[in-house]
Amino acid sequence: MRARTVKVTPLRQNCTVLENPETGRAVVFDPGGDVPELLQVLEGLTVDAILLTHGHFDHAGGADALREGLARRQNAPVALIGPDKRDDFLLRSIVEQAQAFGLYDLQDAHPDRFVEDGETIALPGLTLEVAHCPGHTPGHVVFISRDDKLAIVGDTLFRGVVGRSDFAYGDHQALITGIKRSLLSLPDDFIVLPGHGLPTMIGEERQNNPFLI
Ligand SMILES: [Zn+2]
C-alpha cells in the first residue's frame, strides 16, 4: 500500500490515505475536515473504509460527511469504523469542540461500529491490527499493518515527543505505558504516521524520544 497524507483543518491534521495503486482501492484514516478537498484527492479510488484513531474534532470532524460523499459516489455504503467506544463521548461533542476553535463546519461522528484492543480488521488487500492506546483520550487506538510495516498512531506518538494528556480525561502515565506496549514492541524499521507533523520510525523513537527513555 502507498501512504499519502492530506493536511486537514486549521490544525493541519494528517489525514492518511493508504492506497493500492494496482487495484485502486483505498482506506482513509482520520478525516478531520476539508471534505470537498478529500473527495477530490480520492477521485478515481474505491474507498473500502474510513477509520478513526480517536474522537477529537480535528481527526473525526469530517468523517460523517466523507462517508456520505463517498457512498453517493461509489453507489454503496462505506464503513466508518470508530476508535474504542470509550471515545464515543468525544465523537458526540465534535461540534462543541470545534466551536471552541472558531470552526463551524465540522460534525459529530457516528461510526458504524467501534473497535477493540487486539482485534484484526481485514479489508481488501490490507490487514490492520488494532491496539488500544489510551492517555491522550480514553478510547484512542492505533492501527498497525505488519505487511506494510507501518503504524497509524493518531495523537499518541510524534517525532521526538508524545501526545498531550493535559485534558480532564487525559492520563500521561497511561499514554507512556500504552506507547511502550503497542508501538515500541514493533520492529525498528516500522514507519510511524502521526496525526500531526512528520513521519518517523519506531527505532528512531526508541532511541531518541526523551519521553520514552
Ligand atoms: Zn487529539
mmCIF file of C-alpha atoms and ligand atoms in Angstrom:
data_model
loop_
_atom_site.group_PDB
_atom_site.id
_atom_site.type_symbol
_atom_site.label_atom_id
_atom_site.label_comp_id
_atom_site.label_asym_id
_atom_site.label_seq_id
_atom_site.Cartn_x
_atom_site.Cartn_y
_atom_site.Cartn_z
ATOM 1 C CA MET A 1 0.000 0.000 0.000
ATOM 2 C CA ARG A 2 1.121 3.537 -0.681
ATOM 3 C CA ALA A 3 0.622 6.146 2.046
ATOM 4 C CA ARG A 4 -0.434 9.685 1.279
ATOM 5 C CA THR A 5 -1.079 12.495 3.746
ATOM 6 C CA VAL A 6 -3.553 15.329 3.347
ATOM 7 C CA LYS A 7 -3.417 18.168 5.879
ATOM 8 C CA VAL A 8 -6.925 18.916 7.105
ATOM 9 C CA THR A 9 -8.454 21.612 9.357
ATOM 10 C CA PRO A 10 -6.550 24.719 10.521
ATOM 11 C CA LEU A 11 -4.759 22.354 12.954
ATOM 12 C CA ARG A 12 -3.106 20.710 9.909
ATOM 13 C CA GLN A 13 -4.077 17.220 10.977
ATOM 14 C CA ASN A 14 -2.582 14.438 8.857
ATOM 15 C CA CYS A 15 -5.439 12.601 7.196
ATOM 16 C CA THR A 16 -3.720 9.458 5.914
ATOM 17 C CA VAL A 17 -4.805 7.622 2.768
ATOM 18 C CA LEU A 18 -3.468 4.110 2.197
ATOM 19 C CA GLU A 19 -3.983 3.149 -1.412
ATOM 20 C CA ASN A 20 -3.131 0.163 -3.550
ATOM 21 C CA PRO A 21 -2.016 1.621 -6.903
ATOM 22 C CA GLU A 22 -2.687 -1.705 -8.659
ATOM 23 C CA THR A 23 -6.281 -2.200 -7.556
ATOM 24 C CA GLY A 24 -7.263 1.440 -6.980
ATOM 25 C CA ARG A 25 -8.644 0.548 -3.549
ATOM 26 C CA ALA A 26 -8.005 2.768 -0.548
ATOM 27 C CA VAL A 27 -8.635 3.273 3.159
ATOM 28 C CA VAL A 28 -8.835 6.698 4.855
ATOM 29 C CA PHE A 29 -7.723 7.446 8.424
ATOM 30 C CA ASP A 30 -8.849 10.446 10.473
ATOM 31 C CA PRO A 31 -10.672 12.735 8.023
ATOM 32 C CA GLY A 32 -10.893 15.699 10.414
ATOM 33 C CA GLY A 33 -12.456 18.094 7.883
ATOM 34 C CA ASP A 34 -11.960 19.696 4.462
ATOM 35 C CA VAL A 35 -14.188 17.005 2.976
ATOM 36 C CA PRO A 36 -14.524 18.582 -0.520
ATOM 37 C CA GLU A 37 -10.714 18.544 -0.831
ATOM 38 C CA LEU A 38 -10.555 14.934 0.421
ATOM 39 C CA LEU A 39 -13.184 13.871 -2.111
ATOM 40 C CA GLN A 40 -11.015 15.423 -4.822
ATOM 41 C CA VAL A 41 -7.883 13.617 -3.616
ATOM 42 C CA LEU A 42 -9.805 10.325 -3.518
ATOM 43 C CA GLU A 43 -11.233 10.760 -7.028
ATOM 44 C CA GLY A 44 -10.840 7.540 -9.017
ATOM 45 C CA LEU A 45 -10.198 5.367 -5.943
ATOM 46 C CA THR A 46 -12.622 2.933 -4.334
ATOM 47 C CA VAL A 47 -12.594 3.607 -0.598
ATOM 48 C CA ASP A 48 -13.333 0.474 1.429
ATOM 49 C CA ALA A 49 -13.435 2.053 4.886
ATOM 50 C CA ILE A 50 -12.873 5.187 6.964
ATOM 51 C CA LEU A 51 -11.092 4.567 10.270
ATOM 52 C CA LEU A 52 -10.759 6.823 13.326
ATOM 53 C CA THR A 53 -7.946 6.761 15.890
ATOM 54 C CA HIS A 54 -9.810 8.925 18.428
ATOM 55 C CA GLY A 55 -12.656 11.339 18.952
ATOM 56 C CA HIS A 56 -11.035 14.781 18.672
ATOM 57 C CA PHE A 57 -12.659 17.136 16.163
ATOM 58 C CA ASP A 58 -9.532 17.603 14.026
ATOM 59 C CA HIS A 59 -9.413 13.821 13.428
ATOM 60 C CA ALA A 60 -13.096 12.915 13.173
ATOM 61 C CA GLY A 61 -14.997 16.128 12.284
ATOM 62 C CA GLY A 62 -15.284 15.263 8.587
ATOM 63 C CA ALA A 63 -15.965 11.537 8.990
ATOM 64 C CA ASP A 64 -19.761 11.521 8.645
ATOM 65 C CA ALA A 65 -19.682 13.889 5.649
ATOM 66 C CA LEU A 66 -16.920 11.931 3.904
ATOM 67 C CA ARG A 67 -18.794 8.651 4.428
ATOM 68 C CA GLU A 68 -21.867 10.250 2.879
ATOM 69 C CA GLY A 69 -19.981 11.741 -0.074
ATOM 70 C CA LEU A 70 -18.137 8.519 -0.847
ATOM 71 C CA ALA A 71 -21.260 6.367 -0.513
ATOM 72 C CA ARG A 72 -23.035 8.581 -3.028
ATOM 73 C CA ARG A 73 -20.126 8.473 -5.451
ATOM 74 C CA GLN A 74 -19.436 4.744 -5.071
ATOM 75 C CA ASN A 75 -23.130 3.913 -5.004
ATOM 76 C CA ALA A 76 -22.600 1.654 -1.965
ATOM 77 C CA PRO A 77 -22.260 2.146 1.781
ATOM 78 C CA VAL A 78 -18.741 2.903 3.107
ATOM 79 C CA ALA A 79 -17.958 1.639 6.608
ATOM 80 C CA LEU A 80 -16.977 4.209 9.230
ATOM 81 C CA ILE A 81 -15.034 2.297 11.854
ATOM 82 C CA GLY A 82 -14.573 4.093 15.133
ATOM 83 C CA PRO A 83 -11.968 4.092 17.852
ATOM 84 C CA ASP A 84 -12.622 2.235 21.121
ATOM 85 C CA LYS A 85 -16.131 3.065 22.390
ATOM 86 C CA ARG A 86 -14.639 4.950 25.358
ATOM 87 C CA ASP A 87 -14.212 7.869 22.886
ATOM 88 C CA ASP A 88 -17.902 7.984 21.972
ATOM 89 C CA PHE A 89 -18.451 10.989 24.279
ATOM 90 C CA LEU A 90 -15.873 12.910 22.230
ATOM 91 C CA LEU A 91 -17.315 11.855 18.853
ATOM 92 C CA ARG A 92 -20.652 13.231 20.066
ATOM 93 C CA SER A 93 -19.175 16.577 21.137
ATOM 94 C CA ILE A 94 -17.217 17.430 17.977
ATOM 95 C CA VAL A 95 -19.430 20.411 17.109
ATOM 96 C CA GLU A 96 -18.801 21.800 20.587
ATOM 97 C CA GLN A 97 -15.030 21.067 20.499
ATOM 98 C CA ALA A 98 -14.707 22.722 17.079
ATOM 99 C CA GLN A 99 -16.664 25.828 18.055
ATOM 100 C CA ALA A 100 -14.154 26.453 20.840
ATOM 101 C CA PHE A 101 -11.600 26.828 17.995
ATOM 102 C CA GLY A 102 -13.930 29.033 15.947
ATOM 103 C CA LEU A 103 -14.725 26.261 13.457
ATOM 104 C CA TYR A 104 -18.337 25.792 12.400
ATOM 105 C CA ASP A 105 -18.228 23.329 9.503
ATOM 106 C CA LEU A 106 -17.493 20.094 11.381
ATOM 107 C CA GLN A 107 -19.950 17.429 12.526
ATOM 108 C CA ASP A 108 -20.284 14.902 15.317
ATOM 109 C CA ALA A 109 -19.220 11.421 14.116
ATOM 110 C CA HIS A 110 -21.388 8.315 14.244
ATOM 111 C CA PRO A 111 -19.303 5.198 13.491
ATOM 112 C CA ASP A 112 -20.981 2.078 12.154
ATOM 113 C CA ARG A 113 -19.028 0.223 14.801
ATOM 114 C CA PHE A 114 -16.260 0.624 17.375
ATOM 115 C CA VAL A 115 -13.078 -1.465 17.616
ATOM 116 C CA GLU A 116 -11.446 -3.350 20.462
ATOM 117 C CA ASP A 117 -7.881 -3.955 21.586
ATOM 118 C CA GLY A 118 -6.339 -6.966 19.843
ATOM 119 C CA GLU A 119 -8.875 -7.035 17.018
ATOM 120 C CA THR A 120 -7.831 -7.581 13.397
ATOM 121 C CA ILE A 121 -9.607 -5.666 10.637
ATOM 122 C CA ALA A 122 -9.486 -7.427 7.271
ATOM 123 C CA LEU A 123 -10.018 -5.141 4.284
ATOM 124 C CA PRO A 124 -9.335 -5.876 0.603
ATOM 125 C CA GLY A 125 -5.520 -6.013 0.355
ATOM 126 C CA LEU A 126 -4.976 -4.659 3.867
ATOM 127 C CA THR A 127 -4.918 -6.305 7.291
ATOM 128 C CA LEU A 128 -4.880 -3.958 10.284
ATOM 129 C CA GLU A 129 -4.216 -4.839 13.895
ATOM 130 C CA VAL A 130 -5.902 -2.654 16.493
ATOM 131 C CA ALA A 131 -4.246 -1.705 19.775
ATOM 132 C CA HIS A 132 -5.952 0.386 22.471
ATOM 133 C CA CYS A 133 -3.503 3.142 23.425
ATOM 134 C CA PRO A 134 -5.274 5.480 25.901
ATOM 135 C CA GLY A 135 -3.961 8.556 27.729
ATOM 136 C CA HIS A 136 -4.428 11.283 25.085
ATOM 137 C CA THR A 137 -8.083 10.213 25.046
ATOM 138 C CA PRO A 138 -9.675 7.236 26.849
ATOM 139 C CA GLY A 139 -10.610 5.359 23.684
ATOM 140 C CA HIS A 140 -7.603 6.134 21.476
ATOM 141 C CA VAL A 141 -6.459 3.259 19.235
ATOM 142 C CA VAL A 142 -3.540 2.753 16.851
ATOM 143 C CA PHE A 143 -3.715 0.753 13.617
ATOM 144 C CA ILE A 144 -0.801 -1.456 12.587
ATOM 145 C CA SER A 145 -0.159 -3.034 9.178
ATOM 146 C CA ARG A 146 2.574 -5.665 9.561
ATOM 147 C CA ASP A 147 2.674 -6.292 5.789
ATOM 148 C CA ASP A 148 3.341 -2.624 5.076
ATOM 149 C CA LYS A 149 5.498 -2.167 8.185
ATOM 150 C CA LEU A 150 3.626 0.900 9.319
ATOM 151 C CA ALA A 151 1.553 2.197 12.200
ATOM 152 C CA ILE A 152 -1.099 4.920 12.083
ATOM 153 C CA VAL A 153 -0.855 6.363 15.569
ATOM 154 C CA GLY A 154 -3.076 9.479 15.778
ATOM 155 C CA ASP A 155 -2.032 11.702 18.687
ATOM 156 C CA THR A 156 -0.125 9.136 20.778
ATOM 157 C CA LEU A 157 3.452 9.297 19.448
ATOM 158 C CA PHE A 158 5.127 12.038 17.393
ATOM 159 C CA ARG A 159 8.667 12.594 16.200
ATOM 160 C CA GLY A 160 10.564 13.301 19.435
ATOM 161 C CA VAL A 161 7.511 13.859 21.634
ATOM 162 C CA VAL A 162 4.307 12.198 22.792
ATOM 163 C CA GLY A 163 0.712 13.392 22.652
ATOM 164 C CA ARG A 164 -0.918 15.860 25.036
ATOM 165 C CA SER A 165 -2.513 14.453 28.142
ATOM 166 C CA ASP A 166 -3.440 17.715 29.876
ATOM 167 C CA PHE A 167 -7.172 17.207 29.321
ATOM 168 C CA ALA A 168 -9.617 16.429 32.148
ATOM 169 C CA TYR A 169 -9.764 12.883 30.753
ATOM 170 C CA GLY A 170 -6.008 12.675 29.919
ATOM 171 C CA ASP A 171 -3.515 10.330 31.609
ATOM 172 C CA HIS A 172 0.187 10.784 30.901
ATOM 173 C CA GLN A 173 1.288 7.560 32.570
ATOM 174 C CA ALA A 174 -1.293 5.513 30.666
ATOM 175 C CA LEU A 175 -0.090 7.124 27.431
ATOM 176 C CA ILE A 176 3.562 6.196 28.043
ATOM 177 C CA THR A 177 2.605 2.668 29.098
ATOM 178 C CA GLY A 178 0.383 2.293 26.018
ATOM 179 C CA ILE A 179 3.055 3.537 23.604
ATOM 180 C CA LYS A 180 5.615 1.156 25.078
ATOM 181 C CA ARG A 181 3.219 -1.787 24.920
ATOM 182 C CA SER A 182 1.650 -1.188 21.496
ATOM 183 C CA LEU A 183 4.307 0.636 19.494
ATOM 184 C CA LEU A 184 7.764 0.075 20.972
ATOM 185 C CA SER A 185 7.045 -3.652 20.726
ATOM 186 C CA LEU A 186 7.218 -3.267 16.921
ATOM 187 C CA PRO A 187 10.466 -3.721 14.949
ATOM 188 C CA ASP A 188 12.770 -0.703 14.477
ATOM 189 C CA ASP A 189 12.040 -0.412 10.750
ATOM 190 C CA PHE A 190 8.293 0.213 11.129
ATOM 191 C CA ILE A 191 7.162 3.633 9.880
ATOM 192 C CA VAL A 192 5.116 5.752 12.298
ATOM 193 C CA LEU A 193 2.469 8.020 10.752
ATOM 194 C CA PRO A 194 1.315 10.501 13.407
ATOM 195 C CA GLY A 195 -1.675 12.843 13.399
ATOM 196 C CA HIS A 196 0.476 15.967 13.161
ATOM 197 C CA GLY A 197 3.962 16.737 11.829
ATOM 198 C CA LEU A 198 6.392 14.443 10.061
ATOM 199 C CA PRO A 199 6.533 10.658 9.939
ATOM 200 C CA THR A 200 9.157 8.828 11.986
ATOM 201 C CA MET A 201 10.397 5.282 12.619
ATOM 202 C CA ILE A 202 9.957 3.032 15.653
ATOM 203 C CA GLY A 203 13.750 2.604 16.039
ATOM 204 C CA GLU A 204 14.303 6.365 15.911
ATOM 205 C CA GLU A 205 11.764 6.981 18.698
ATOM 206 C CA ARG A 206 13.012 4.042 20.755
ATOM 207 C CA GLN A 207 16.491 5.599 20.736
ATOM 208 C CA ASN A 208 15.860 9.323 20.826
ATOM 209 C CA ASN A 209 12.412 10.147 22.199
ATOM 210 C CA PRO A 210 13.101 11.676 25.654
ATOM 211 C CA PHE A 211 9.596 10.768 26.888
ATOM 212 C CA LEU A 212 10.176 7.062 26.323
ATOM 213 C CA ILE A 213 13.561 6.610 27.946
HETATM 214 ZN ZN ZN B 1 -6.214 14.501 19.581
#
